[in-house]
Tab-separated table of N, CA and C and ligand atoms in Angstrom:
chain	number	residue	atom	x	y	z
A	1	MET	N	-154.118	39.559	52.885
A	1	MET	CA	-154.171	40.590	53.790
A	1	MET	C	-153.142	40.625	55.072
A	2	LEU	N	-152.669	41.748	55.823
A	2	LEU	CA	-151.888	41.075	56.763
A	2	LEU	C	-151.852	41.949	57.770
A	3	THR	N	-152.722	41.076	58.843
A	3	THR	CA	-153.360	41.747	60.120
A	3	THR	C	-151.937	42.580	61.027
A	4	ASP	N	-152.282	42.954	62.043
A	4	ASP	CA	-151.558	43.721	62.942
A	4	ASP	C	-150.737	42.348	63.661
A	5	GLU	N	-151.464	41.584	64.178
A	5	GLU	CA	-151.004	40.104	64.855
A	5	GLU	C	-149.935	39.688	64.055
A	6	MET	N	-150.171	39.066	62.565
A	6	MET	CA	-149.653	38.617	61.827
A	6	MET	C	-148.266	39.753	62.065
A	7	ARG	N	-148.262	40.821	61.556
A	7	ARG	CA	-146.933	41.678	61.722
A	7	ARG	C	-146.298	41.668	62.711
A	8	GLU	N	-146.850	41.367	63.714
A	8	GLU	CA	-146.102	41.054	65.093
A	8	GLU	C	-145.408	39.795	65.537
A	9	LYS	N	-146.345	38.764	65.120
A	9	LYS	CA	-145.752	37.274	64.684
A	9	LYS	C	-144.458	37.334	63.975
A	10	LEU	N	-144.555	37.954	62.699
A	10	LEU	CA	-143.461	37.957	61.616
A	10	LEU	C	-142.170	38.507	62.385
A	11	ILE	N	-142.312	39.359	63.249
A	11	ILE	CA	-141.286	40.252	63.437
A	11	ILE	C	-140.652	39.476	64.476
A	12	GLN	N	-141.575	38.625	65.423
A	12	GLN	CA	-140.809	37.807	66.425
A	12	GLN	C	-140.328	36.519	66.062
A	13	GLU	N	-140.971	35.901	64.820
A	13	GLU	CA	-140.170	34.791	63.867
A	13	GLU	C	-138.874	35.310	63.681
A	14	ALA	N	-138.675	36.514	62.985
A	14	ALA	CA	-137.398	36.834	62.531
A	14	ALA	C	-135.973	37.228	63.670
A	15	ARG	N	-136.811	38.071	64.854
A	15	ARG	CA	-136.105	38.186	65.945
A	15	ARG	C	-135.685	36.796	66.227
A	16	GLN	N	-136.061	35.607	66.331
A	16	GLN	CA	-135.745	34.351	66.646
A	16	GLN	C	-134.645	33.992	65.872
A	17	ALA	N	-135.181	34.030	64.528
A	17	ALA	CA	-134.309	33.702	63.323
A	17	ALA	C	-133.097	34.394	63.389
A	18	ARG	N	-132.787	35.113	63.951
A	18	ARG	CA	-131.273	36.114	63.830
A	18	ARG	C	-130.533	35.268	64.797
A	19	SER	N	-131.077	34.764	65.691
A	19	SER	CA	-130.034	34.478	66.836
A	19	SER	C	-129.351	32.917	66.367
A	20	ARG	N	-129.767	32.538	65.122
A	20	ARG	CA	-129.298	31.337	64.385
A	20	ARG	C	-128.326	31.826	63.216
A	21	ALA	N	-127.719	33.104	63.047
A	21	ALA	CA	-127.255	33.305	61.944
A	21	ALA	C	-125.643	32.993	62.254
A	22	TYR	N	-124.823	33.059	61.105
A	22	TYR	CA	-123.231	32.705	61.058
A	22	TYR	C	-122.839	33.873	60.502
A	23	ALA	N	-122.586	34.596	61.201
A	23	ALA	CA	-121.888	36.077	60.806
A	23	ALA	C	-120.560	36.207	61.567
A	24	PRO	N	-119.402	35.340	61.593
A	24	PRO	CA	-118.555	35.470	62.171
A	24	PRO	C	-117.252	36.686	61.708
A	25	TYR	N	-117.720	37.181	60.307
A	25	TYR	CA	-116.929	38.354	60.004
A	25	TYR	C	-117.510	39.443	60.078
A	26	SER	N	-118.655	39.901	59.749
A	26	SER	CA	-119.460	40.740	59.634
A	26	SER	C	-119.726	40.998	61.406
A	27	ASN	N	-120.106	40.197	62.088
A	27	ASN	CA	-120.807	40.059	63.466
A	27	ASN	C	-122.129	40.582	63.232
A	28	TYR	N	-122.540	41.317	61.893
A	28	TYR	CA	-123.983	41.666	61.607
A	28	TYR	C	-124.766	40.505	61.325
A	29	THR	N	-125.718	40.037	62.463
A	29	THR	CA	-126.896	39.322	62.252
A	29	THR	C	-127.933	39.757	61.614
A	30	VAL	N	-128.666	38.576	60.834
A	30	VAL	CA	-129.799	39.385	60.350
A	30	VAL	C	-131.039	38.035	60.314
A	31	GLY	N	-131.964	38.520	60.821
A	31	GLY	CA	-133.141	37.057	60.903
A	31	GLY	C	-134.229	37.801	59.831
A	32	ALA	N	-134.903	36.786	59.585
A	32	ALA	CA	-136.134	37.142	58.448
A	32	ALA	C	-137.028	35.989	58.120
A	33	ALA	N	-138.394	36.445	58.385
A	33	ALA	CA	-139.475	35.560	58.524
A	33	ALA	C	-140.271	35.780	57.539
A	34	LEU	N	-140.402	34.827	56.604
A	34	LEU	CA	-141.673	34.906	55.209
A	34	LEU	C	-143.079	34.192	55.398
A	35	LEU	N	-144.213	35.226	55.230
A	35	LEU	CA	-145.087	34.587	55.263
A	35	LEU	C	-146.279	34.319	53.851
A	36	THR	N	-146.623	33.158	53.645
A	36	THR	CA	-146.530	32.511	52.231
A	36	THR	C	-148.200	32.713	52.538
A	37	ALA	N	-148.679	32.444	51.056
A	37	ALA	CA	-150.225	32.487	51.370
A	37	ALA	C	-151.085	31.345	51.799
A	38	SER	N	-150.174	30.414	51.857
A	38	SER	CA	-151.066	29.154	52.883
A	38	SER	C	-150.772	29.302	54.107
A	39	GLY	N	-150.270	30.051	54.254
A	39	GLY	CA	-150.368	30.530	56.008
A	39	GLY	C	-149.058	30.172	56.449
A	40	GLN	N	-148.106	29.466	55.817
A	40	GLN	CA	-146.939	29.282	56.545
A	40	GLN	C	-145.720	30.271	56.605
A	41	ILE	N	-145.133	30.086	57.703
A	41	ILE	CA	-143.789	31.119	57.929
A	41	ILE	C	-142.085	30.592	57.620
A	42	TYR	N	-141.539	30.838	56.674
A	42	TYR	CA	-140.377	30.241	56.825
A	42	TYR	C	-139.269	31.219	57.415
A	43	THR	N	-138.381	31.015	58.052
A	43	THR	CA	-137.378	31.970	58.507
A	43	THR	C	-136.103	31.683	57.841
A	44	GLY	N	-135.367	32.387	58.267
A	44	GLY	CA	-134.006	32.274	57.815
A	44	GLY	C	-133.105	33.551	58.421
A	45	ALA	N	-131.724	33.149	58.380
A	45	ALA	CA	-130.717	34.122	58.851
A	45	ALA	C	-129.452	34.032	58.022
A	46	ASN	N	-128.622	35.190	58.067
A	46	ASN	CA	-127.454	34.979	57.535
A	46	ASN	C	-126.538	34.035	57.746
A	47	ILE	N	-125.593	33.691	56.534
A	47	ILE	CA	-125.081	32.490	56.977
A	47	ILE	C	-123.581	32.986	55.808
A	48	GLU	N	-122.329	33.287	56.599
A	48	GLU	CA	-121.208	33.990	55.960
A	48	GLU	C	-120.389	32.732	55.615
A	49	ASN	N	-119.450	33.427	55.023
A	49	ASN	CA	-118.628	32.218	54.490
A	49	ASN	C	-116.866	32.941	54.524
A	50	ALA	N	-115.994	32.216	54.591
A	50	ALA	CA	-114.764	32.978	54.598
A	50	ALA	C	-114.010	33.445	53.301
A	51	ALA	N	-115.167	32.658	52.235
A	51	ALA	CA	-114.754	33.469	51.127
A	51	ALA	C	-116.028	34.416	50.659
A	52	TYR	N	-115.874	35.737	51.428
A	52	TYR	CA	-116.994	36.247	51.523
A	52	TYR	C	-117.783	37.005	50.740
A	53	PRO	N	-117.644	36.714	49.295
A	53	PRO	CA	-119.171	36.918	48.522
A	53	PRO	C	-120.137	35.644	48.409
A	54	ASP	N	-119.920	34.605	49.063
A	54	ASP	CA	-120.390	33.217	49.087
A	54	ASP	C	-121.524	33.644	50.127
A	55	THR	N	-121.119	34.164	50.948
A	55	THR	CA	-122.543	34.535	51.965
A	55	THR	C	-123.798	34.832	51.522
A	56	ILE	N	-124.667	34.413	52.308
A	56	ILE	CA	-126.077	34.408	51.804
A	56	ILE	C	-126.823	35.299	53.071
A	57	CYS	N	-127.433	35.851	52.095
A	57	CYS	CA	-128.656	36.837	53.552
A	57	CYS	C	-129.777	36.202	53.964
A	58	ALA	N	-130.206	36.670	55.046
A	58	ALA	CA	-131.350	36.144	55.586
A	58	ALA	C	-132.582	36.093	54.891
A	59	GLU	N	-132.786	36.849	53.987
A	59	GLU	CA	-134.053	36.965	53.212
A	59	GLU	C	-134.149	35.903	52.436
A	60	ARG	N	-132.571	35.841	51.567
A	60	ARG	CA	-132.941	34.769	50.598
A	60	ARG	C	-132.849	32.920	51.338
A	61	VAL	N	-132.403	33.061	52.383
A	61	VAL	CA	-132.247	31.575	53.222
A	61	VAL	C	-133.746	31.241	53.156
A	62	ALA	N	-134.493	32.477	53.665
A	62	ALA	CA	-136.252	31.948	53.773
A	62	ALA	C	-136.792	31.760	52.264
A	63	VAL	N	-136.347	32.818	51.774
A	63	VAL	CA	-137.177	32.423	50.467
A	63	VAL	C	-136.802	31.220	49.701
A	64	PHE	N	-135.436	30.738	49.535
A	64	PHE	CA	-134.883	29.607	49.276
A	64	PHE	C	-135.814	28.308	49.733
A	65	LYS	N	-135.793	27.991	51.124
A	65	LYS	CA	-136.582	27.191	51.867
A	65	LYS	C	-137.759	27.297	51.548
A	66	ALA	N	-138.459	28.374	51.339
A	66	ALA	CA	-139.704	28.295	51.159
A	66	ALA	C	-140.301	27.872	49.672
A	67	VAL	N	-139.771	28.358	48.604
A	67	VAL	CA	-139.643	27.788	47.245
A	67	VAL	C	-138.963	26.166	47.305
A	68	PHE	N	-138.465	26.002	47.888
A	68	PHE	CA	-138.024	24.207	47.872
A	68	PHE	C	-139.220	23.551	48.512
A	69	GLU	N	-140.080	23.856	49.341
A	69	GLU	CA	-141.101	23.515	49.957
A	69	GLU	C	-142.330	23.548	48.807
A	70	GLY	N	-142.039	24.309	47.658
A	70	GLY	CA	-143.100	24.396	46.683
A	70	GLY	C	-144.366	25.749	47.218
A	71	GLU	N	-143.726	26.621	47.724
A	71	GLU	CA	-144.325	27.681	48.225
A	71	GLU	C	-143.683	28.669	47.225
A	72	LYS	N	-145.028	29.421	46.449
A	72	LYS	CA	-144.251	30.535	45.446
A	72	LYS	C	-145.345	32.014	45.785
A	73	GLU	N	-146.225	31.910	46.308
A	73	GLU	CA	-147.063	33.232	46.954
A	73	GLU	C	-146.243	33.605	48.051
A	74	PHE	N	-146.158	34.652	48.133
A	74	PHE	CA	-145.462	35.557	49.890
A	74	PHE	C	-146.470	36.385	49.642
A	75	ILE	N	-146.901	36.844	50.955
A	75	ILE	CA	-147.599	38.018	51.468
A	75	ILE	C	-146.578	38.984	52.137
A	76	ALA	N	-145.974	38.649	53.054
A	76	ALA	CA	-144.675	39.233	53.362
A	76	ALA	C	-143.524	39.097	54.424
A	77	ILE	N	-142.543	39.629	54.274
A	77	ILE	CA	-141.429	39.273	54.690
A	77	ILE	C	-140.983	40.207	55.877
A	78	ALA	N	-140.593	39.842	57.249
A	78	ALA	CA	-140.090	40.959	57.923
A	78	ALA	C	-138.705	40.267	58.110
A	79	VAL	N	-137.593	41.629	58.333
A	79	VAL	CA	-136.149	41.642	58.603
A	79	VAL	C	-135.648	42.125	59.368
A	80	VAL	N	-135.274	41.747	60.516
A	80	VAL	CA	-134.793	41.951	61.740
A	80	VAL	C	-133.228	42.202	61.621
A	81	SER	N	-132.619	43.446	62.193
A	81	SER	CA	-131.167	43.580	62.377
A	81	SER	C	-130.951	44.442	63.650
A	82	SER	N	-129.882	44.492	63.854
A	82	SER	CA	-129.510	45.528	65.246
A	82	SER	C	-130.075	46.977	64.974
A	83	ASN	N	-130.177	47.518	63.852
A	83	ASN	CA	-130.142	48.569	63.498
A	83	ASN	C	-131.344	48.831	62.413
A	84	GLY	N	-131.902	47.810	61.801
A	84	GLY	CA	-133.069	47.884	61.124
A	84	GLY	C	-132.475	48.317	59.438
A	85	GLY	N	-131.798	47.428	59.170
A	85	GLY	CA	-130.977	47.756	57.561
A	85	GLY	C	-131.841	47.328	56.862
A	86	PHE	N	-132.230	47.652	55.592
A	86	PHE	CA	-132.764	47.146	54.551
A	86	PHE	C	-132.426	46.004	54.022
A	87	PRO	N	-133.324	45.015	53.145
A	87	PRO	CA	-133.071	44.090	52.444
A	87	PRO	C	-132.113	44.691	51.198
A	88	CYS	N	-130.893	43.906	50.604
A	88	CYS	CA	-130.110	44.380	49.905
A	88	CYS	C	-130.613	44.047	48.327
A	89	GLY	N	-130.089	44.607	47.296
A	89	GLY	CA	-130.538	44.515	46.239
A	89	GLY	C	-130.800	43.133	45.549
A	90	SER	N	-129.775	42.312	45.804
A	90	SER	CA	-129.791	40.749	45.699
A	90	SER	C	-131.172	40.274	46.433
A	91	CYS	N	-131.533	40.274	47.333
A	91	CYS	CA	-132.881	39.918	48.034
A	91	CYS	C	-134.026	40.565	47.494
A	92	ARG	N	-133.696	41.935	47.284
A	92	ARG	CA	-135.194	42.369	46.360
A	92	ARG	C	-135.227	41.674	45.077
A	93	GLN	N	-134.537	41.800	44.270
A	93	GLN	CA	-134.634	40.943	42.814
A	93	GLN	C	-135.171	39.318	43.330
A	94	VAL	N	-134.719	38.761	44.186
A	94	VAL	CA	-135.156	37.279	44.369
A	94	VAL	C	-136.377	37.306	44.574
A	95	LEU	N	-136.834	38.429	45.724
A	95	LEU	CA	-138.406	38.554	46.164
A	95	LEU	C	-139.021	38.839	45.074
A	96	ALA	N	-138.626	39.655	43.985
A	96	ALA	CA	-139.447	40.227	43.049
A	96	ALA	C	-139.797	39.429	42.069
A	97	GLU	N	-139.250	38.402	42.083
A	97	GLU	CA	-139.420	36.769	41.144
A	97	GLU	C	-140.760	36.264	41.188
A	98	PHE	N	-141.516	36.454	42.923
A	98	PHE	CA	-142.687	36.010	43.047
A	98	PHE	C	-143.519	36.958	43.473
A	99	GLY	N	-143.370	37.905	43.160
A	99	GLY	CA	-144.817	38.976	43.024
A	99	GLY	C	-143.831	40.403	43.811
A	100	LEU	N	-144.477	41.792	43.498
A	100	LEU	CA	-144.253	42.979	43.569
A	100	LEU	C	-145.250	43.309	44.768
A	101	GLN	N	-146.074	42.674	44.894
A	101	GLN	CA	-147.005	43.036	45.950
A	101	GLN	C	-146.638	42.566	47.542
A	102	THR	N	-145.594	41.645	47.526
A	102	THR	CA	-145.043	41.583	48.773
A	102	THR	C	-144.439	42.547	49.877
A	103	ARG	N	-145.346	42.336	51.091
A	103	ARG	CA	-144.940	43.127	51.736
A	103	ARG	C	-143.474	43.177	52.571
A	104	VAL	N	-142.882	44.236	52.505
A	104	VAL	CA	-141.301	44.035	53.630
A	104	VAL	C	-141.317	44.897	54.835
A	105	LEU	N	-141.315	44.442	55.484
A	105	LEU	CA	-141.230	45.219	56.966
A	105	LEU	C	-139.761	44.798	57.595
A	106	VAL	N	-139.449	46.153	57.884
A	106	VAL	CA	-137.763	46.360	58.618
A	106	VAL	C	-138.350	46.408	59.813
A	107	ALA	N	-137.366	45.528	60.801
A	107	ALA	CA	-137.329	45.584	62.148
A	107	ALA	C	-135.864	46.100	62.831
A	108	LYS	N	-136.173	46.653	64.005
A	108	LYS	CA	-134.765	46.887	64.606
A	108	LYS	C	-134.816	45.550	65.799
A	109	GLU	N	-133.855	45.393	66.338
A	109	GLU	CA	-133.663	44.118	67.067
A	109	GLU	C	-134.902	44.022	68.268
A	110	ASP	N	-134.908	45.143	68.850
A	110	ASP	CA	-135.852	45.145	70.119
A	110	ASP	C	-137.805	45.054	69.184
A	111	GLY	N	-137.811	44.372	67.924
A	111	GLY	CA	-138.998	44.220	67.467
A	111	GLY	C	-139.764	45.405	66.674
A	112	ALA	N	-138.920	46.907	67.162
A	112	ALA	CA	-139.847	47.917	66.381
A	112	ALA	C	-139.648	48.141	64.773
A	113	LEU	N	-140.925	48.396	64.540
A	113	LEU	CA	-141.360	48.270	63.410
A	113	LEU	C	-140.948	49.758	62.598
A	114	LEU	N	-139.584	49.865	61.709
A	114	LEU	CA	-138.824	51.352	61.185
A	114	LEU	C	-139.871	51.464	59.998
A	115	PHE	N	-140.066	50.510	59.204
A	115	PHE	CA	-140.500	50.501	57.776
A	115	PHE	C	-141.314	49.557	57.009
A	116	GLU	N	-142.385	49.970	56.491
A	116	GLU	CA	-143.120	48.761	55.742
A	116	GLU	C	-143.512	49.583	54.024
A	117	ALA	N	-143.376	48.641	53.448
A	117	ALA	CA	-143.442	48.932	51.745
A	117	ALA	C	-143.689	47.507	50.918
A	118	THR	N	-144.476	47.959	49.811
A	118	THR	CA	-144.219	46.648	48.904
A	118	THR	C	-143.057	46.594	48.323
A	119	LEU	N	-142.666	45.321	47.871
A	119	LEU	CA	-141.421	44.864	47.100
A	119	LEU	C	-141.298	46.073	45.940
A	120	GLY	N	-142.462	46.323	45.528
A	120	GLY	CA	-142.881	46.936	44.011
A	120	GLY	C	-142.211	48.381	44.217
A	121	ASP	N	-142.342	48.824	45.670
A	121	ASP	CA	-142.004	50.121	45.996
A	121	ASP	C	-140.475	50.092	46.081
A	122	LEU	N	-139.924	48.897	46.855
A	122	LEU	CA	-138.415	48.943	47.025
A	122	LEU	C	-137.723	48.831	45.922
A	123	LEU	N	-138.278	47.902	44.713
A	123	LEU	CA	-137.471	47.924	43.511
A	123	LEU	C	-138.151	48.159	42.050
A	124	PRO	N	-138.528	49.431	41.909
A	124	PRO	CA	-138.778	49.927	40.682
A	124	PRO	C	-137.939	49.317	39.497
A	125	GLY	N	-138.514	49.052	38.783
A	125	GLY	CA	-137.806	48.435	37.337
A	125	GLY	C	-137.742	47.086	37.315
A	126	ALA	N	-138.047	46.343	38.315
A	126	ALA	CA	-137.581	44.833	38.364
A	126	ALA	C	-137.461	44.387	37.004
A	127	PHE	N	-136.378	43.721	37.161
A	127	PHE	CA	-136.438	42.535	35.950
A	127	PHE	C	-137.512	41.394	36.759
A	128	LEU	N	-138.206	40.769	35.253
A	128	LEU	CA	-139.673	39.936	36.131
A	128	LEU	C	-139.515	38.581	34.978
A	129	PRO	N	-139.969	37.605	35.192
A	129	PRO	CA	-140.527	36.592	34.634
A	129	PRO	C	-140.910	36.711	33.416
A	130	GLU	N	-141.726	37.933	33.132
A	130	GLU	CA	-142.413	38.169	32.033
A	130	GLU	C	-141.398	38.831	30.699
A	131	HIS	N	-140.111	39.506	31.445
A	131	HIS	CA	-139.391	39.874	30.404
A	131	HIS	C	-139.015	38.832	29.488
A	132	LEU	N	-138.746	37.390	30.063
A	132	LEU	CA	-138.013	36.713	29.180
A	132	LEU	C	-139.144	36.067	28.365
A	133	ASN	N	-140.526	36.234	28.461
A	133	ASN	CA	-141.449	35.905	27.660
A	133	ASN	C	-141.878	36.789	26.530
A	134	GLU	N	-141.377	38.292	26.813
A	134	GLU	CA	-141.572	39.289	25.679
A	134	GLU	C	-140.285	39.291	24.678
A	135	ARG	N	-139.119	38.712	25.324
A	135	ARG	CA	-137.889	38.341	24.390
A	135	ARG	C	-138.412	37.201	23.409
A	136	ASP	N	-138.834	36.140	23.786
A	136	ASP	CA	-139.489	34.837	23.459
A	136	ASP	C	-140.185	35.412	22.156
A	137	SER	N	-141.116	36.394	22.548
A	137	SER	CA	-142.270	36.613	21.565
A	137	SER	C	-141.818	37.165	20.322
A	138	ARG	N	-140.894	38.371	20.649
A	138	ARG	CA	-140.123	39.046	19.678
A	138	ARG	C	-139.342	38.170	18.761
A	139	ARG	N	-139.072	37.050	19.326
A	139	ARG	CA	-138.122	36.284	18.149
A	139	ARG	C	-139.042	35.595	17.821
A	140	GLY	N	-140.377	35.355	17.901
A	140	GLY	CA	-141.394	34.338	17.409
A	140	GLY	C	-141.213	33.344	17.871
A	141	GLY	N	-140.730	33.074	19.006
A	141	GLY	CA	-140.531	31.807	19.587
A	141	GLY	C	-141.650	31.706	20.752
B	1	THU	N1	-127.392	40.852	55.080
B	1	THU	C1	-128.505	40.364	55.296
B	1	THU	O1	-128.718	39.279	55.620
B	1	THU	N2	-129.190	40.875	54.680
B	1	THU	C2	-129.532	41.981	53.643
B	1	THU	O2	-130.614	42.462	53.249
B	1	THU	C3	-128.176	42.831	53.950
B	1	THU	C4	-127.088	42.137	54.521
B	1	THU	C5	-126.154	40.045	55.347
B	1	THU	C6	-125.035	39.571	54.663
B	1	THU	C7	-123.794	39.640	55.667
B	1	THU	O3	-123.834	38.534	56.601
B	1	THU	C8	-124.222	40.500	56.632
B	1	THU	O4	-125.422	40.892	56.549
B	1	THU	C9	-123.072	41.941	56.302
B	1	THU	O5	-123.399	42.321	55.215
C-alpha cells in the first residue's frame, strides 16, 4: 500500500537523485526512487557515455542497486525529469521482471505528479520469468 506521504517522499528522493545524473550529451537529467517491500528506498540517475548506447537510465540504476542489495519486491518507483518523461521500454521490461504490480509515478522537476499507473498497465504482454519455465515444461525439462 502506497500512502500519499510515501508518494511525496519518493518524488522528493527522485528529485534529489536527479541532481546526480551524468548527462553531458543529452542534458536531459532523470532521477528515480524505488521503494521496496522492506521499506528501503534506492535511488538512481541516468549515466551517459560517449558511446551513446552504453548510457543507462535512472530507473535501471535504482533497480540494479536494489537487486544487488538483495531486494526483489518493489512497491513503487518515482521518476522525475524536466518535463515528466515516461520510463523507456527497457526500464519497463527490467521492472516487469520483479512484478507487474509495482506502481510507477511520473513527476516533473517541480515535484508535480503527472501520472501514476502499475507496471502492468505500462507494459501489457511483458515477457516474464514464467515464460522461460513454460518453454522448459513444453520440452519436458
Ligand atoms: N532516460 C532515463 O534516464 N530514463 C528513461 O526512462 C528515459 C530516458 C535518460 C537516458 C538518457 O541519458 C537521457 O534520458 C535521454 O534519453
